[in-house]
Amino acid sequence: MTARSDGVPPLQWSASGPYDLRETPLSTPAIPLLLAAEGDGEFHAPTVADFFPPAIFFEGTPFEFNRIMLVRFIAAAVLLTVFVIAARRAKVVPGRFQNVIEMILDFVRNSIAVEVLGEKNGRKYFPLLATIFCTVLVMNLTGVTPFLNIAGTSVIGLPIVLALWTYVMYLGAGVKAHGVGGFLKNSLLPPGVPAPLYVLLVPIEFLQVFILRPATLAIRLMANMVAGHLMLAICFAATSFFLFDASGGMKLFGAGTFVAGSAFFFFEIFVAALQAYVFAILTAVYLNLSVEAEH
Amino acid sequence: MMNSPLTATNADVLAAEEETTANLLLPHTYDIVWSLVIVVIVGLVFYRYVLPKFQAVLDERTAKIEGGIAQAEKAQEEAAEALKEYHQQLAEARADAAKTREEARAEGTAIIAELRTKAQDEASRIVETAHRQIEAERQTAAVSLRTEVGALATELASKIVGESLQDSARQSRVVDRFLDELEAAGDEPRTAQTASAGSSAGKEG
C-alpha cells in the first residue's frame, strides 16, 4: 500500500508466492519498502504460509504430516535421547554432561517449582514443570537451529496441548484441594471485596480462570515464536537478496541486515529460553493459585 | 484493494490468505493430533524414566553427603576426645614429674641432713677423743710433774734444812700434802697459789 501511495506501479512479485505479503496482517512496514526497492520478484519474504507447509504424507487426514511436524519429532527425539542417555549414565558423582542436565532440572526445581509452590507442592509438581519446561525449550530452540529453522511451538497446536495440560492440572489441583464448590468459591469470589462488586468480579474471574489463562499461555508462546521466525527470516532473506540480487551500493545494505539478523539470532535464543521459563513459571503460579487456601 | 483491478486469482489468494490468518490461532486437527502424540511420548518418558532416575541419583547423593557429614562429625568428635585425653595425660605426666622432683628434693634434703648429723657426731666424737687424750696426757704430766717436783723440792729442802729427808714415806706424804694444797688453790689467782704453796712448804720445814 505504501508502494502504491508513492506512485510506484503495483508489483508483480506475487507470482513468486501464493500470498500477497502487503495484505497479511503479519507483514511489517519493512516488507513493502524492501519490495519497493527491487521489483524483480526475487525477494522471498517470509509469510504466514511458512507455518503451514505442504503435507509430506497423509494429506487431508487428521494425521497430515508436514515439515513442522517433522521438526517437532526431531526435536522430541533429540530431547529424549539426551535426557535418557543422561538418566541412564546418571551417577552420584556427576560428569560434565550430567552436570549440565542436572543444572536444567535444578533450575526448574529450585527457581520455578519450589520458589513458587513451596517445598512440598514444588516437589509434587516438579515432574510436570520439568517436562513442560524442557519440551517448550527444545521446541523453541528449533527456531534457531540451522536446517530446522522453525520453532515447533510456532504453530498453535503444541502450545494449545501444553496449555490444556496445565489447565487440566491446575483445575484438578484446585478441585482436589478444596472440592468443586470450594475451588469455585476461591477462584470466583475473591475475599475482601464488597458484595455488590461480585456482579462485576465473578464474570471477570470466571473468564480469567477458565478461558484467559490457558488461552494466553498458548497464544503468548506461539506469537513470540512466530514473530521471532518472521524477524529472522526477513533479515536473512533481505541479506541474501541484497548480496546476490541487488546491484552496486545496495549490496552494502546486506551487511546491515546480516548484522541485524545475527543479533536477532542471539535474541531468539534468549527468547526461546525466556518463553520456556515464562510458560513453566505461569503453570506453577496457576497451580499455586489453585491449591492455596486463600488468595 | 480499491485502486487495483483484482483478477479472479487474486481474489482467491486473498480468500485463502484470510483463512490462513485465522488458522494461525485456530489449530488444524493434525496439528493437535501430532502435538498430543509428542507431548504424551515426552511426558511418559520423563515421568516414567528420566525424572525418577535423576531423583534417585539425587537422593543417593544426598544420603551419601549426609553420611559423609555424619562421619566427619564423628571423626571430629573422636579427635576432640583424643585431644582431651592427651591433654589430661600431659597434665598427669606433669604432675607426676613435679611430684617425683619434689620427692627427690625431699630425699636429697633428708640425705644432706643425715650426713650433716653424722658429720657432726663424728666431729664431736673426734673432739671428745681429743679432749680425753688431752686429759689423760695432762694427768700423766701432772703425775710425772708431781713426782719430779716432789723430788726436786725435797732435795732442795734437805739441802736448805740440812736434814735428810730420805724417809720416803714421810717425803712422799709431805709432797702430796703440798701438791694437794697447790691443787686446792688452783682456782685462786696464781700469786695467791704461789704464796700459799710457799707458806705451806715453809710450814712443812
Coordinates of N, CA and C in Angstrom, one line a residue, chain A residues 28-229:
Chain A
T28 N 5.2 -6.5 7.9 CA 5.7 -5.3 8.6 C 6.0 -4.2 7.6
P29 N 6.2 -3.0 8.2 CA 6.4 -1.9 7.3 C 7.7 -2.1 6.4
A30 N 8.5 -2.9 6.9 CA 9.8 -3.2 6.2 C 9.5 -3.9 4.8
I31 N 8.5 -4.7 4.9 CA 8.3 -5.5 3.7 C 8.0 -4.7 2.4
P32 N 7.0 -3.8 2.5 CA 6.8 -3.0 1.3 C 8.0 -2.2 0.8
L33 N 8.8 -1.8 1.8 CA 9.9 -1.0 1.5 C 10.9 -1.9 0.7
L34 N 11.1 -3.0 1.3 CA 12.1 -3.9 0.6 C 11.6 -4.3 -0.8
L35 N 10.3 -4.5 -0.8 CA 9.7 -4.9 -2.1 C 9.8 -3.8 -3.1
A36 N 9.6 -2.6 -2.6 CA 9.7 -1.4 -3.5 C 11.1 -1.2 -4.0
A37 N 12.1 -1.6 -3.2 CA 13.4 -1.4 -3.6 C 13.8 -2.2 -4.9
E38 N 13.2 -3.3 -5.0 CA 13.6 -4.2 -6.1 C 12.3 -4.8 -6.6
G39 N 12.0 -4.7 -7.8 CA 10.7 -5.2 -8.3 C 10.8 -6.4 -9.2
D40 N 11.9 -7.1 -9.0 CA 12.1 -8.3 -10.0 C 11.5 -9.6 -9.4
G41 N 10.9 -9.5 -8.2 CA 10.3 -10.7 -7.6 C 11.2 -11.7 -7.1
E42 N 12.5 -11.3 -6.9 CA 13.5 -12.3 -6.4 C 13.5 -12.4 -4.9
F43 N 12.9 -11.4 -4.2 CA 12.9 -11.4 -2.8 C 11.9 -12.3 -2.2
H44 N 12.4 -13.3 -1.4 CA 11.4 -14.3 -0.8 C 11.2 -13.9 0.6
A45 N 10.2 -13.1 0.9 CA 9.9 -12.7 2.2 C 9.2 -13.8 2.9
P46 N 9.4 -13.9 4.3 CA 8.6 -14.9 5.0 C 7.2 -14.6 5.0
T47 N 6.3 -15.6 5.0 CA 4.9 -15.4 5.1 C 4.3 -16.3 6.1
V48 N 3.0 -16.1 6.3 CA 2.3 -16.9 7.3 C 2.3 -18.4 6.7
A49 N 2.4 -18.5 5.4 CA 2.4 -19.8 4.8 C 3.6 -20.7 5.3
D50 N 4.7 -20.0 5.8 CA 5.8 -20.8 6.4 C 5.3 -21.7 7.5
F51 N 4.2 -21.3 8.2 CA 3.8 -22.2 9.3 C 2.8 -23.2 8.8
F52 N 2.5 -23.2 7.6 CA 1.6 -24.3 7.0 C 2.2 -24.8 5.8
P53 N 3.3 -25.5 5.9 CA 4.0 -26.1 4.7 C 3.2 -27.2 4.1
P54 N 3.4 -27.5 2.9 CA 2.7 -28.6 2.2 C 2.9 -29.9 3.0
A55 N 1.9 -30.8 2.9 CA 1.9 -32.0 3.6 C 3.0 -32.9 3.0
I56 N 3.6 -33.8 3.8 CA 4.5 -34.8 3.3 C 3.8 -36.0 3.0
F57 N 3.0 -36.5 4.0 CA 2.0 -37.6 3.7 C 0.8 -37.4 4.5
F58 N -0.2 -38.3 4.2 CA -1.5 -38.3 4.9 C -2.2 -37.0 4.7
E59 N -2.0 -36.4 3.5 CA -2.6 -35.0 3.3 C -4.1 -35.1 3.4
G60 N -4.7 -34.1 4.1 CA -6.1 -34.0 4.2 C -6.7 -34.9 5.3
T61 N -5.9 -35.8 6.0 CA -6.5 -36.6 7.1 C -6.1 -35.9 8.4
P62 N -6.7 -36.4 9.5 CA -6.3 -35.8 10.8 C -4.8 -36.2 11.1
F63 N -4.2 -37.0 10.3 CA -2.8 -37.3 10.6 C -1.8 -36.7 9.5
E64 N -2.3 -35.7 8.9 CA -1.5 -35.0 7.9 C -0.1 -34.6 8.6
F65 N 0.9 -35.0 7.8 CA 2.3 -34.8 8.4 C 3.0 -33.8 7.5
N66 N 3.5 -32.7 8.1 CA 4.2 -31.8 7.3 C 5.6 -31.5 7.9
R67 N 6.3 -30.5 7.3 CA 7.7 -30.2 7.8 C 7.7 -29.9 9.2
I68 N 6.8 -29.1 9.7 CA 6.8 -28.7 11.1 C 6.6 -29.8 12.1
M69 N 5.7 -30.7 11.7 CA 5.5 -31.9 12.5 C 6.8 -32.7 12.5
L70 N 7.5 -32.8 11.4 CA 8.8 -33.5 11.3 C 9.8 -32.8 12.3
V71 N 9.9 -31.5 12.2 CA 10.8 -30.7 13.1 C 10.5 -31.0 14.6
R72 N 9.2 -31.1 14.9 CA 8.8 -31.4 16.3 C 9.3 -32.8 16.7
F73 N 9.1 -33.8 15.8 CA 9.5 -35.1 16.1 C 11.1 -35.2 16.3
I74 N 11.8 -34.5 15.4 CA 13.2 -34.4 15.5 C 13.6 -33.8 16.9
A75 N 13.0 -32.7 17.2 CA 13.3 -32.1 18.5 C 13.0 -33.0 19.7
A76 N 11.8 -33.6 19.6 CA 11.4 -34.5 20.7 C 12.4 -35.7 20.8
A77 N 12.8 -36.2 19.6 CA 13.8 -37.3 19.6 C 15.1 -36.9 20.2
V78 N 15.6 -35.7 19.9 CA 16.8 -35.2 20.4 C 16.7 -35.0 22.0
L79 N 15.6 -34.4 22.4 CA 15.4 -34.2 23.8 C 15.4 -35.5 24.6
L80 N 14.6 -36.4 24.0 CA 14.5 -37.7 24.8 C 15.8 -38.4 24.8
T81 N 16.5 -38.4 23.6 CA 17.8 -39.1 23.6 C 18.8 -38.5 24.6
V82 N 18.9 -37.2 24.6 CA 19.8 -36.6 25.5 C 19.4 -36.9 27.0
F83 N 18.2 -36.8 27.3 CA 17.8 -37.0 28.7 C 17.8 -38.5 29.1
V84 N 17.5 -39.3 28.2 CA 17.5 -40.8 28.5 C 19.0 -41.2 28.7
I85 N 19.8 -40.7 27.8 CA 21.3 -41.1 28.0 C 21.8 -40.5 29.3
A86 N 21.4 -39.3 29.6 CA 21.9 -38.7 30.8 C 21.4 -39.5 32.0
A87 N 20.1 -39.9 32.0 CA 19.5 -40.6 33.1 C 20.1 -42.0 33.2
R88 N 20.4 -42.6 32.1 CA 21.0 -43.9 32.1 C 22.4 -43.9 32.7
R89 N 23.1 -42.9 32.4 CA 24.5 -42.8 32.9 C 24.6 -42.0 34.2
A90 N 23.5 -41.6 34.7 CA 23.5 -40.7 35.9 C 24.2 -41.4 37.1
K91 N 25.2 -40.7 37.6 CA 25.9 -41.3 38.7 C 25.8 -40.3 39.9
V92 N 26.2 -40.8 41.1 CA 26.2 -40.0 42.3 C 27.2 -38.8 42.1
V93 N 28.4 -39.1 41.6 CA 29.3 -38.1 41.3 C 29.2 -37.7 39.8
P94 N 28.6 -36.6 39.5 CA 28.2 -36.3 38.1 C 29.4 -35.9 37.2
G95 N 29.3 -36.2 36.0 CA 30.3 -35.7 35.0 C 29.8 -34.4 34.4
R96 N 30.6 -34.0 33.4 CA 30.2 -32.6 32.9 C 28.8 -32.6 32.2
F97 N 28.6 -33.7 31.4 CA 27.3 -33.8 30.7 C 26.2 -33.9 31.7
Q98 N 26.3 -34.7 32.7 CA 25.3 -34.9 33.7 C 25.0 -33.6 34.4
N99 N 26.1 -32.9 34.7 CA 26.0 -31.6 35.4 C 25.1 -30.6 34.6
V100 N 25.3 -30.6 33.3 CA 24.5 -29.6 32.5 C 23.0 -30.0 32.6
I101 N 22.7 -31.3 32.5 CA 21.3 -31.7 32.5 C 20.8 -31.4 33.9
E102 N 21.6 -31.7 34.9 CA 21.1 -31.5 36.3 C 20.9 -30.0 36.6
M103 N 21.7 -29.2 36.0 CA 21.6 -27.8 36.1 C 20.2 -27.3 35.6
I104 N 19.8 -27.9 34.5 CA 18.5 -27.5 33.9 C 17.4 -28.0 34.9
L105 N 17.5 -29.2 35.4 CA 16.5 -29.7 36.3 C 16.5 -29.0 37.6
D106 N 17.7 -28.7 38.1 CA 17.8 -28.0 39.4 C 17.2 -26.6 39.2
F107 N 17.4 -26.0 38.1 CA 16.8 -24.7 37.8 C 15.3 -24.7 37.9
V108 N 14.7 -25.8 37.2 CA 13.2 -25.9 37.3 C 12.8 -26.2 38.7
R109 N 13.5 -27.1 39.4 CA 13.1 -27.4 40.8 C 13.2 -26.2 41.7
N110 N 14.4 -25.5 41.7 CA 14.6 -24.5 42.7 C 14.0 -23.2 42.3
S111 N 14.2 -22.7 41.1 CA 13.8 -21.4 40.7 C 12.3 -21.3 40.2
I112 N 11.8 -22.5 39.9 CA 10.4 -22.4 39.5 C 9.5 -23.1 40.5
A113 N 9.7 -24.4 40.6 CA 8.8 -25.3 41.4 C 8.8 -24.8 42.9
V114 N 9.9 -25.0 43.6 CA 10.0 -24.7 45.0 C 9.8 -23.2 45.3
E115 N 10.3 -22.4 44.4 CA 10.2 -20.9 44.6 C 8.7 -20.5 44.6
V116 N 7.9 -21.0 43.7 CA 6.6 -20.5 43.6 C 5.6 -21.4 44.5
L117 N 5.8 -22.7 44.5 CA 4.9 -23.6 45.1 C 5.3 -24.0 46.5
G118 N 6.5 -23.7 46.9 CA 6.9 -24.1 48.2 C 7.5 -25.5 48.2
E119 N 8.1 -25.9 49.3 CA 8.8 -27.2 49.3 C 7.9 -28.4 48.9
K120 N 6.8 -28.5 49.6 CA 6.0 -29.8 49.4 C 5.4 -29.8 48.0
N121 N 4.6 -28.8 47.7 CA 3.9 -28.8 46.4 C 4.9 -28.7 45.3
G122 N 6.0 -28.0 45.5 CA 7.0 -27.9 44.5 C 7.6 -29.2 44.1
R123 N 7.8 -30.1 45.1 CA 8.3 -31.4 44.8 C 7.2 -32.2 44.0
K124 N 6.0 -32.0 44.5 CA 4.8 -32.8 43.9 C 4.7 -32.4 42.4
Y125 N 4.8 -31.2 42.1 CA 4.5 -30.8 40.7 C 5.8 -30.6 39.8
F126 N 6.9 -30.9 40.4 CA 8.2 -30.8 39.7 C 8.2 -31.6 38.4
P127 N 7.7 -32.8 38.3 CA 7.8 -33.6 37.0 C 7.0 -32.8 36.0
L128 N 5.8 -32.3 36.3 CA 5.0 -31.6 35.3 C 5.8 -30.4 34.8
L129 N 6.3 -29.6 35.8 CA 7.0 -28.4 35.4 C 8.3 -28.7 34.6
A130 N 9.0 -29.7 35.0 CA 10.2 -30.1 34.3 C 9.9 -30.5 32.8
T131 N 8.9 -31.3 32.7 CA 8.5 -31.8 31.4 C 8.1 -30.6 30.5
I132 N 7.3 -29.8 31.0 CA 6.8 -28.6 30.2 C 7.9 -27.7 29.9
F133 N 8.8 -27.4 30.8 CA 9.9 -26.5 30.6 C 10.8 -27.1 29.5
C134 N 11.2 -28.3 29.6 CA 12.1 -28.9 28.7 C 11.5 -29.0 27.3
T135 N 10.2 -29.4 27.2 CA 9.6 -29.5 25.9 C 9.5 -28.2 25.2
V136 N 9.0 -27.2 26.0 CA 8.9 -25.9 25.4 C 10.3 -25.3 24.9
L137 N 11.3 -25.5 25.8 CA 12.6 -25.0 25.5 C 13.1 -25.6 24.2
V138 N 13.0 -27.0 24.1 CA 13.6 -27.6 22.9 C 12.8 -27.3 21.7
M139 N 11.5 -27.2 21.8 CA 10.7 -26.8 20.7 C 10.9 -25.4 20.2
N140 N 11.2 -24.5 21.2 CA 11.5 -23.1 20.9 C 12.9 -23.0 20.1
L141 N 13.8 -23.8 20.6 CA 15.2 -23.7 20.1 C 15.3 -24.2 18.6
T142 N 14.3 -25.0 18.2 CA 14.4 -25.5 16.8 C 14.2 -24.2 15.9
G143 N 13.7 -23.1 16.4 CA 13.6 -21.9 15.6 C 14.9 -21.3 15.2
V144 N 16.0 -21.6 16.1 CA 17.3 -21.1 15.8 C 18.3 -22.2 15.4
T145 N 17.7 -23.4 15.2 CA 18.6 -24.5 14.8 C 18.8 -24.5 13.3
P146 N 20.0 -24.5 12.8 CA 20.2 -24.5 11.3 C 19.5 -25.7 10.7
F147 N 19.0 -25.5 9.6 CA 18.2 -26.6 8.8 C 16.8 -26.9 9.3
L148 N 16.6 -26.7 10.6 CA 15.2 -26.8 11.1 C 14.5 -25.5 10.9
N149 N 15.1 -24.4 11.5 CA 14.8 -23.1 11.2 C 13.3 -22.7 11.4
I150 N 12.6 -23.5 12.2 CA 11.3 -23.0 12.6 C 11.0 -23.6 14.0
A151 N 10.4 -22.9 14.8 CA 10.1 -23.3 16.2 C 8.9 -24.3 16.1
G152 N 9.1 -25.4 16.9 CA 8.0 -26.4 16.9 C 6.8 -25.8 17.6
T153 N 7.0 -24.7 18.4 CA 5.9 -24.1 19.1 C 5.3 -22.9 18.3
S154 N 5.8 -22.7 17.1 CA 5.3 -21.5 16.4 C 4.0 -21.9 15.6
V155 N 3.5 -23.1 15.7 CA 2.2 -23.4 15.3 C 1.3 -23.8 16.5
I156 N 0.1 -23.3 16.5 CA -0.6 -23.2 17.7 C -0.9 -24.5 18.4
G157 N -0.9 -25.6 17.6 CA -1.3 -26.9 18.2 C -0.6 -27.3 19.4
L158 N 0.8 -27.3 19.4 CA 1.6 -27.7 20.5 C 1.4 -26.8 21.7
P159 N 1.4 -25.4 21.5 CA 1.1 -24.6 22.7 C -0.3 -24.9 23.3
I160 N -1.2 -25.2 22.4 CA -2.6 -25.5 23.0 C -2.6 -26.7 23.8
V161 N -1.9 -27.8 23.3 CA -1.9 -29.0 24.0 C -1.2 -28.8 25.4
L162 N -0.1 -28.1 25.3 CA 0.6 -27.9 26.6 C -0.2 -27.0 27.6
A163 N -0.9 -26.0 27.0 CA -1.7 -25.1 27.8 C -2.9 -25.9 28.4
L164 N -3.4 -26.8 27.6 CA -4.5 -27.6 28.1 C -4.1 -28.6 29.2
W165 N -2.9 -29.1 29.1 CA -2.3 -29.9 30.2 C -2.2 -29.1 31.5
T166 N -1.6 -27.9 31.4 CA -1.6 -27.0 32.5 C -3.0 -26.8 33.1
Y167 N -3.9 -26.5 32.2 CA -5.3 -26.2 32.5 C -5.9 -27.3 33.3
V168 N -5.8 -28.5 32.8 CA -6.4 -29.7 33.5 C -5.7 -29.9 34.8
M169 N -4.4 -29.7 34.9 CA -3.6 -29.9 36.1 C -4.0 -28.9 37.2
Y170 N -4.2 -27.6 36.8 CA -4.5 -26.6 37.8 C -5.9 -26.7 38.3
L171 N -6.8 -27.0 37.3 CA -8.2 -27.2 37.8 C -8.3 -28.5 38.7
G172 N -7.6 -29.5 38.3 CA -7.6 -30.7 39.1 C -7.0 -30.5 40.4
A173 N -5.9 -29.8 40.5 CA -5.3 -29.5 41.8 C -6.2 -28.7 42.7
G174 N -6.9 -27.7 42.1 CA -7.9 -26.9 42.9 C -9.0 -27.7 43.4
V175 N -9.6 -28.5 42.6 CA -10.7 -29.3 43.0 C -10.3 -30.4 44.1
K176 N -9.1 -30.9 43.9 CA -8.6 -31.9 44.8 C -8.3 -31.2 46.2
A177 N -7.9 -30.0 46.2 CA -7.5 -29.3 47.4 C -8.7 -28.8 48.1
H178 N -9.7 -28.3 47.4 CA -10.8 -27.6 48.1 C -12.2 -28.2 47.7
G179 N -12.3 -29.2 46.9 CA -13.6 -29.6 46.4 C -14.1 -28.7 45.3
V180 N -15.1 -29.1 44.5 CA -15.6 -28.3 43.4 C -16.1 -26.9 43.9
G181 N -16.9 -27.0 44.9 CA -17.5 -25.8 45.5 C -16.4 -24.8 46.0
G182 N -15.6 -25.4 46.8 CA -14.5 -24.6 47.5 C -13.6 -24.0 46.4
F183 N -13.3 -24.7 45.4 CA -12.4 -24.2 44.4 C -13.1 -23.1 43.6
L184 N -14.4 -23.3 43.3 CA -15.1 -22.2 42.6 C -15.2 -21.0 43.4
K185 N -15.5 -21.2 44.7 CA -15.6 -20.0 45.6 C -14.3 -19.3 45.7
N186 N -13.2 -20.1 45.9 CA -11.9 -19.5 46.0 C -11.5 -18.7 44.7
S187 N -11.9 -19.3 43.6 CA -11.5 -18.7 42.3 C -12.3 -17.5 41.9
L188 N -13.6 -17.6 42.1 CA -14.6 -16.6 41.6 C -14.9 -15.5 42.6
L189 N -14.8 -15.8 43.9 CA -15.2 -14.9 44.9 C -14.0 -14.4 45.7
P190 N -13.2 -13.6 45.2 CA -12.0 -13.1 45.9 C -12.5 -12.4 47.2
P191 N -11.8 -12.8 48.4 CA -12.3 -12.2 49.6 C -11.9 -10.7 49.8
G192 N -12.6 -10.1 50.7 CA -12.3 -8.7 51.0 C -12.8 -7.7 50.0
V193 N -13.9 -8.1 49.3 CA -14.5 -7.2 48.3 C -15.9 -7.0 48.7
P194 N -16.5 -5.8 48.6 CA -17.9 -5.6 48.9 C -18.8 -6.4 48.0
A195 N -19.8 -6.9 48.5 CA -20.7 -7.9 47.8 C -21.2 -7.4 46.5
P196 N -21.6 -6.1 46.3 CA -22.1 -5.7 45.0 C -21.1 -5.9 43.9
L197 N -19.8 -5.7 44.2 CA -18.8 -5.8 43.2 C -18.7 -7.2 42.6
Y198 N -19.2 -8.2 43.3 CA -19.1 -9.5 42.8 C -19.9 -9.7 41.4
V199 N -20.9 -8.8 41.3 CA -21.6 -8.8 40.0 C -20.6 -8.6 38.8
L200 N -19.6 -7.7 39.1 CA -18.6 -7.5 38.1 C -17.5 -8.5 38.1
L201 N -17.1 -8.9 39.4 CA -15.9 -9.7 39.6 C -16.1 -11.1 39.1
V202 N -17.2 -11.7 39.4 CA -17.4 -13.1 39.1 C -17.2 -13.4 37.6
P203 N -17.9 -12.6 36.7 CA -17.7 -12.9 35.3 C -16.2 -12.7 34.9
I204 N -15.6 -11.7 35.5 CA -14.2 -11.4 35.1 C -13.3 -12.6 35.6
E205 N -13.5 -13.0 36.8 CA -12.7 -14.1 37.4 C -12.9 -15.4 36.6
F206 N -14.2 -15.6 36.3 CA -14.6 -16.8 35.5 C -13.8 -16.8 34.2
L207 N -13.9 -15.7 33.5 CA -13.2 -15.6 32.2 C -11.7 -15.8 32.4
Q208 N -11.2 -15.3 33.5 CA -9.8 -15.4 33.8 C -9.3 -16.8 34.0
V209 N -10.0 -17.5 34.9 CA -9.6 -18.8 35.3 C -9.9 -19.8 34.2
F210 N -11.0 -19.7 33.6 CA -11.4 -20.8 32.7 C -11.1 -20.6 31.2
I211 N -10.8 -19.4 30.8 CA -10.5 -19.1 29.4 C -9.2 -18.4 29.2
L212 N -9.0 -17.3 29.9 CA -7.9 -16.4 29.5 C -6.6 -17.1 29.9
R213 N -6.5 -17.7 31.1 CA -5.2 -18.3 31.5 C -4.7 -19.3 30.4
P214 N -5.4 -20.3 30.1 CA -4.9 -21.2 29.1 C -4.7 -20.6 27.7
A215 N -5.6 -19.7 27.3 CA -5.5 -19.1 26.0 C -4.3 -18.2 25.9
T216 N -4.0 -17.4 27.0 CA -2.8 -16.5 26.9 C -1.6 -17.3 27.0
L217 N -1.6 -18.4 27.7 CA -0.4 -19.3 27.8 C 0.0 -19.7 26.4
A218 N -1.0 -20.2 25.6 CA -0.8 -20.8 24.3 C -0.4 -19.7 23.3
I219 N -1.2 -18.6 23.4 CA -1.0 -17.6 22.3 C 0.3 -16.8 22.6
R220 N 0.6 -16.6 23.8 CA 1.9 -15.8 24.1 C 3.1 -16.6 23.5
L221 N 3.1 -17.9 23.8 CA 4.2 -18.7 23.3 C 4.2 -18.7 21.8
M222 N 3.1 -19.0 21.2 CA 3.0 -19.1 19.7 C 3.4 -17.8 19.0
A223 N 2.8 -16.7 19.6 CA 3.1 -15.4 18.9 C 4.5 -15.0 19.0
N224 N 5.2 -15.3 20.2 CA 6.6 -15.0 20.3 C 7.4 -15.7 19.3
M225 N 7.1 -17.0 19.1 CA 7.9 -17.8 18.2 C 7.6 -17.4 16.7
V226 N 6.3 -17.1 16.4 CA 6.0 -16.6 15.1 C 6.8 -15.3 14.7
A227 N 6.7 -14.4 15.7 CA 7.4 -13.1 15.5 C 8.9 -13.3 15.3
G228 N 9.5 -14.2 16.1 CA 10.9 -14.4 16.0 C 11.3 -15.0 14.7
H229 N 10.5 -16.0 14.2 CA 10.7 -16.6 12.9 C 10.7 -15.5 11.8

